[in-house]
PDB file of C-alpha atoms in Angstrom:
ATOM      1  CA  MET A1067     -19.231 -23.086  39.705  1.00 41.00           C
ATOM      2  CA  ARG A1068     -19.367 -23.599  35.747  1.00 47.00           C
ATOM      3  CA  SER A1069     -19.026 -20.620  33.323  1.00 50.00           C
ATOM      4  CA  VAL A1070     -21.692 -20.252  31.507  1.00 55.00           C
ATOM      5  CA  ARG A1071     -21.136 -17.713  28.007  1.00 90.00           C
ATOM      6  CA  THR A1072     -24.985 -16.630  26.143  1.00 93.00           C
ATOM      7  CA  VAL A1073     -25.745 -16.105  23.024  1.00 95.00           C
ATOM      8  CA  ALA A1074     -29.215 -14.135  23.100  1.00 96.00           C
ATOM      9  CA  TYR A1075     -31.130 -12.609  19.598  1.00 95.00           C
ATOM     10  CA  GLU A1076     -33.740 -10.312  19.592  1.00 96.00           C
ATOM     11  CA  LEU A1077     -35.489 -10.591  16.383  1.00 95.00           C
ATOM     12  CA  PRO A1078     -38.342  -9.533  14.425  1.00 95.00           C
ATOM     13  CA  VAL A1079     -40.540 -12.719  13.140  1.00 96.00           C
ATOM     14  CA  GLN A1080     -43.640 -12.562  11.452  1.00 95.00           C
ATOM     15  CA  PHE A1081     -46.426 -15.011  12.712  1.00 94.00           C
ATOM     16  CA  VAL A1082     -48.145 -16.175   9.730  1.00 94.00           C
ATOM     17  CA  LEU A1083     -51.910 -15.995   9.762  1.00 92.00           C
ATOM     18  CA  SER A1084     -53.122 -17.205   6.298  1.00 91.00           C
ATOM     19  CA  HIS A1085     -51.014 -17.052   2.996  1.00 87.00           C
ATOM     20  CA  GLU A1086     -51.930 -12.807   2.886  1.00 92.00           C
ATOM     21  CA  LEU A1087     -51.691 -12.046   5.828  1.00 94.00           C
ATOM     22  CA  SER A1088     -49.150 -11.720   9.120  1.00 94.00           C
ATOM     23  CA  VAL A1089     -48.329 -10.448  12.039  1.00 93.00           C
ATOM     24  CA  PRO A1090     -45.679  -8.481  13.401  1.00 94.00           C
ATOM     25  CA  MET A1091     -43.885 -10.655  16.718  1.00 94.00           C
ATOM     26  CA  TYR A1092     -40.190 -10.784  18.522  1.00 94.00           C
ATOM     27  CA  ALA A1093     -38.828 -12.917  19.814  1.00 95.00           C
ATOM     28  CA  VAL A1094     -35.560 -13.787  21.745  1.00 97.00           C
ATOM     29  CA  LEU A1095     -33.587 -16.800  20.600  1.00 98.00           C
ATOM     30  CA  ARG A1096     -31.250 -17.951  23.599  1.00 97.00           C
ATOM     31  CA  TYR A1097     -28.603 -20.611  23.572  1.00 95.00           C
ATOM     32  CA  GLU A1098     -26.361 -21.846  26.792  1.00 92.00           C
ATOM     33  CA  ALA A1099     -23.066 -23.006  26.169  1.00 90.00           C
ATOM     34  CA  ASP A1100     -24.111 -25.608  29.691  1.00 87.00           C
ATOM     35  CA  ASP A1101     -26.593 -26.192  27.656  1.00 88.00           C
ATOM     36  CA  PRO A1102     -24.742 -26.581  23.972  1.00 91.00           C
ATOM     37  CA  TYR A1103     -27.377 -28.445  21.884  1.00 91.00           C
ATOM     38  CA  ALA A1104     -30.318 -26.152  22.362  1.00 93.00           C
ATOM     39  CA  VAL A1105     -32.033 -23.111  21.329  1.00 96.00           C
ATOM     40  CA  ARG A1106     -34.350 -21.311  23.649  1.00 96.00           C
ATOM     41  CA  ALA A1107     -37.016 -19.565  22.089  1.00 96.00           C
ATOM     42  CA  VAL A1108     -38.754 -16.857  23.318  1.00 96.00           C
ATOM     43  CA  PHE A1109     -42.053 -15.476  21.723  1.00 93.00           C
ATOM     44  CA  HIS A1110     -43.794 -12.369  22.123  1.00 86.00           C
ATOM     45  CA  PRO A1111     -47.000 -12.802  20.914  1.00 81.00           C
ATOM     46  CA  PRO A1112     -48.656  -9.307  20.201  1.00 77.00           C
ATOM     47  CA  GLY A1113     -51.494  -7.759  22.922  1.00 76.00           C
ATOM     48  CA  GLU A1114     -50.501 -10.842  25.522  1.00 72.00           C
ATOM     49  CA  GLY A1115     -49.424  -9.731  28.919  1.00 79.00           C
ATOM     50  CA  ARG A1116     -47.161 -13.368  27.713  1.00 86.00           C
ATOM     51  CA  THR A1117     -44.642 -15.292  26.490  1.00 89.00           C
ATOM     52  CA  VAL A1118     -44.663 -18.369  24.589  1.00 90.00           C
ATOM     53  CA  GLU A1119     -40.788 -20.474  24.547  1.00 93.00           C
ATOM     54  CA  TRP A1120     -40.205 -23.490  22.580  1.00 94.00           C
ATOM     55  CA  PHE A1121     -36.428 -25.887  22.794  1.00 95.00           C
ATOM     56  CA  PHE A1122     -35.809 -27.034  19.684  1.00 92.00           C
ATOM     57  CA  SER A1123     -31.799 -28.445  19.229  1.00 94.00           C
ATOM     58  CA  ARG A1124     -28.916 -25.308  17.498  1.00 93.00           C
ATOM     59  CA  ASP A1125     -28.274 -28.544  14.992  1.00 95.00           C
ATOM     60  CA  MET A1126     -31.992 -28.428  13.640  1.00 96.00           C
ATOM     61  CA  LEU A1127     -31.620 -24.255  12.904  1.00 96.00           C
ATOM     62  CA  ALA A1128     -29.194 -24.531  11.302  1.00 96.00           C
ATOM     63  CA  GLN A1129     -30.170 -27.295   9.109  1.00 96.00           C
ATOM     64  CA  ALA A1130     -33.527 -25.890   8.446  1.00 97.00           C
ATOM     65  CA  LEU A1131     -31.310 -22.522   6.825  1.00 96.00           C
ATOM     66  CA  SER A1132     -30.729 -25.175   3.737  1.00 95.00           C
ATOM     67  CA  GLU A1133     -33.424 -28.032   3.611  1.00 95.00           C
ATOM     68  CA  HIS A1134     -36.980 -28.857   5.735  1.00 96.00           C
ATOM     69  CA  THR A1135     -36.082 -30.785   8.813  1.00 97.00           C
ATOM     70  CA  GLY A1136     -37.848 -30.952  11.472  1.00 95.00           C
ATOM     71  CA  HIS A1137     -39.978 -33.616  13.238  1.00 90.00           C
ATOM     72  CA  GLY A1138     -43.276 -34.165  15.453  1.00 91.00           C
ATOM     73  CA  ASP A1139     -43.861 -30.765  16.849  1.00 94.00           C
ATOM     74  CA  VAL A1140     -40.973 -28.741  15.534  1.00 95.00           C
ATOM     75  CA  LEU A1141     -41.364 -28.871  11.506  1.00 97.00           C
ATOM     76  CA  MET A1142     -38.365 -25.894   9.947  1.00 97.00           C
ATOM     77  CA  TRP A1143     -37.209 -24.754   6.136  1.00 97.00           C
ATOM     78  CA  PRO A1144     -36.191 -22.241   3.459  1.00 96.00           C
ATOM     79  CA  ALA A1145     -38.647 -20.310   1.457  1.00 92.00           C
ATOM     80  CA  ALA A1146     -38.643 -22.079  -1.140  1.00 81.00           C
ATOM     81  CA  ASP A1147     -39.253 -18.869  -3.506  1.00 80.00           C
ATOM     82  CA  PRO A1148     -35.481 -16.939  -4.651  1.00 75.00           C
ATOM     83  CA  GLY A1149     -36.114 -13.786  -2.934  1.00 74.00           C
ATOM     84  CA  ARG A1150     -37.719 -14.247   0.339  1.00 80.00           C
ATOM     85  CA  ASP A1151     -34.773 -15.199   3.244  1.00 93.00           C
ATOM     86  CA  VAL A1152     -37.029 -16.462   5.841  1.00 96.00           C
ATOM     87  CA  VAL A1153     -37.129 -19.626   7.729  1.00 97.00           C
ATOM     88  CA  PHE A1154     -40.727 -20.868   8.618  1.00 97.00           C
ATOM     89  CA  VAL A1155     -40.399 -22.793  11.572  1.00 97.00           C
ATOM     90  CA  ALA A1156     -44.113 -24.045  12.491  1.00 97.00           C
ATOM     91  CA  LEU A1157     -44.683 -25.809  15.916  1.00 95.00           C
ATOM     92  CA  ARG A1158     -47.430 -27.586  16.988  1.00 95.00           C
ATOM     93  CA  SER A1159     -49.147 -28.422  20.659  1.00 91.00           C
ATOM     94  CA  PRO A1160     -52.202 -29.389  22.074  1.00 91.00           C
ATOM     95  CA  ALA A1161     -52.962 -25.759  22.832  1.00 85.00           C
ATOM     96  CA  GLY A1162     -52.703 -24.889  19.367  1.00 86.00           C
ATOM     97  CA  SER A1163     -50.251 -24.304  16.928  1.00 91.00           C
ATOM     98  CA  ALA A1164     -48.081 -21.596  14.855  1.00 92.00           C
ATOM     99  CA  LEU A1165     -45.852 -21.060  11.724  1.00 96.00           C
ATOM    100  CA  LEU A1166     -43.674 -18.172  12.499  1.00 96.00           C
ATOM    101  CA  GLU A1167     -40.945 -16.969   9.354  1.00 96.00           C
ATOM    102  CA  PHE A1168     -37.905 -15.727  10.661  1.00 97.00           C
ATOM    103  CA  PRO A1169     -34.977 -13.656   9.164  1.00 96.00           C
ATOM    104  CA  ALA A1170     -32.931 -16.454   7.403  1.00 96.00           C
ATOM    105  CA  ARG A1171     -29.467 -13.439   8.011  1.00 96.00           C
ATOM    106  CA  ASP A1172     -30.823 -13.002  11.914  1.00 97.00           C
ATOM    107  CA  VAL A1173     -30.914 -16.798  12.551  1.00 97.00           C
ATOM    108  CA  ASP A1174     -27.544 -17.363  10.081  1.00 96.00           C
ATOM    109  CA  SER A1175     -26.250 -14.096  12.501  1.00 96.00           C
ATOM    110  CA  PHE A1176     -26.942 -16.056  15.961  1.00 97.00           C
ATOM    111  CA  LEU A1177     -26.101 -19.338  14.521  1.00 96.00           C
ATOM    112  CA  ARG A1178     -22.277 -18.221  13.667  1.00 96.00           C
ATOM    113  CA  GLU A1179     -22.299 -16.233  16.997  1.00 95.00           C
ATOM    114  CA  THR A1180     -23.220 -19.627  19.461  1.00 94.00           C
ATOM    115  CA  ARG A1181     -20.475 -21.439  17.002  1.00 92.00           C
ATOM    116  CA  SER A1182     -17.869 -19.175  18.455  1.00 92.00           C
ATOM    117  CA  VAL A1183     -19.168 -19.867  21.893  1.00 87.00           C
ATOM    118  CA  VAL A1184     -19.146 -23.757  21.206  1.00 88.00           C
ATOM    119  CA  PRO A1185     -17.673 -25.437  18.125  1.00 82.00           C
ATOM    120  CA  PRO A1186     -20.131 -27.600  16.211  1.00 79.00           C
ATOM    121  CA  GLY A1187     -18.950 -30.785  17.819  1.00 62.00           C
ATOM    122  CA  THR A1188     -17.943 -30.143  20.795  1.00 58.00           C
ATOM    123  CA  GLU A1189     -20.747 -30.416  22.735  1.00 65.00           C
ATOM    124  CA  SER A1190     -20.354 -33.626  24.852  1.00 61.00           C
ATOM    125  CA  SER A1191     -17.059 -31.556  26.578  1.00 61.00           C
ATOM    126  CA  ARG A1192     -19.900 -28.985  27.373  1.00 57.00           C
ATOM    127  CA  LEU A1193     -22.230 -31.267  29.290  1.00 58.00           C
ATOM    128  CA  HIS A1194     -21.011 -32.957  33.227  1.00 57.00           C
ATOM    129  CA  LEU A1195     -23.405 -36.000  33.090  1.00 53.00           C
ATOM    130  CA  ASP A1196     -21.676 -37.107  36.072  1.00 55.00           C
ATOM    131  CA  ALA A1197     -22.377 -34.039  38.249  1.00 62.00           C
ATOM    132  CA  GLU A1198     -25.842 -33.661  36.593  1.00 56.00           C
ATOM    133  CA  LEU A1199     -26.412 -37.225  37.917  1.00 60.00           C
ATOM    134  CA  ALA A1200     -25.153 -37.081  41.710  1.00 66.00           C
ATOM    135  CA  GLN A1201     -27.117 -34.337  42.309  1.00 67.00           C
ATOM    136  CA  LEU A1202     -30.140 -35.797  40.649  1.00 69.00           C
ATOM    137  CA  LEU A1203     -29.259 -38.580  43.242  1.00 74.00           C
ATOM    138  CA  ALA A1204     -28.988 -37.179  45.851  1.00 78.00           C
ATOM    139  CA  GLY A1205     -32.315 -35.385  45.663  1.00 75.00           C
ATOM    140  CA  ASN A1206     -30.454 -32.092  44.929  1.00 61.00           C
TER     141      ASN A1206
END
């Protein structure tokens, strides 16, 4: 059995409704060493009894600290305004879209911790593709 090392950060985010209006909420960024390329983001919208979950790449989140990145349903970029230390995350699905504002300092801290678990460039060594494929083919 593999040992799973997990990094989880709960952080405040802003759900941007318009240029003048944002709603505060919380999100949990979660990274698991056995899924070394992915970050799971779980959002807790206020007034909702449910959570919303998205997956995106750790590399894309890191890139968003300094430049525009993403494609399709997930786009990320740093704030263009001096003094605003945030990362914007735009999410789109058939159910709707959302623009979220993450504190860049918290994102950077989260990423530093994930890098201590799985250093960049070593992700593929964490994958056990032959075992996963054998399990899929066995119908387990």
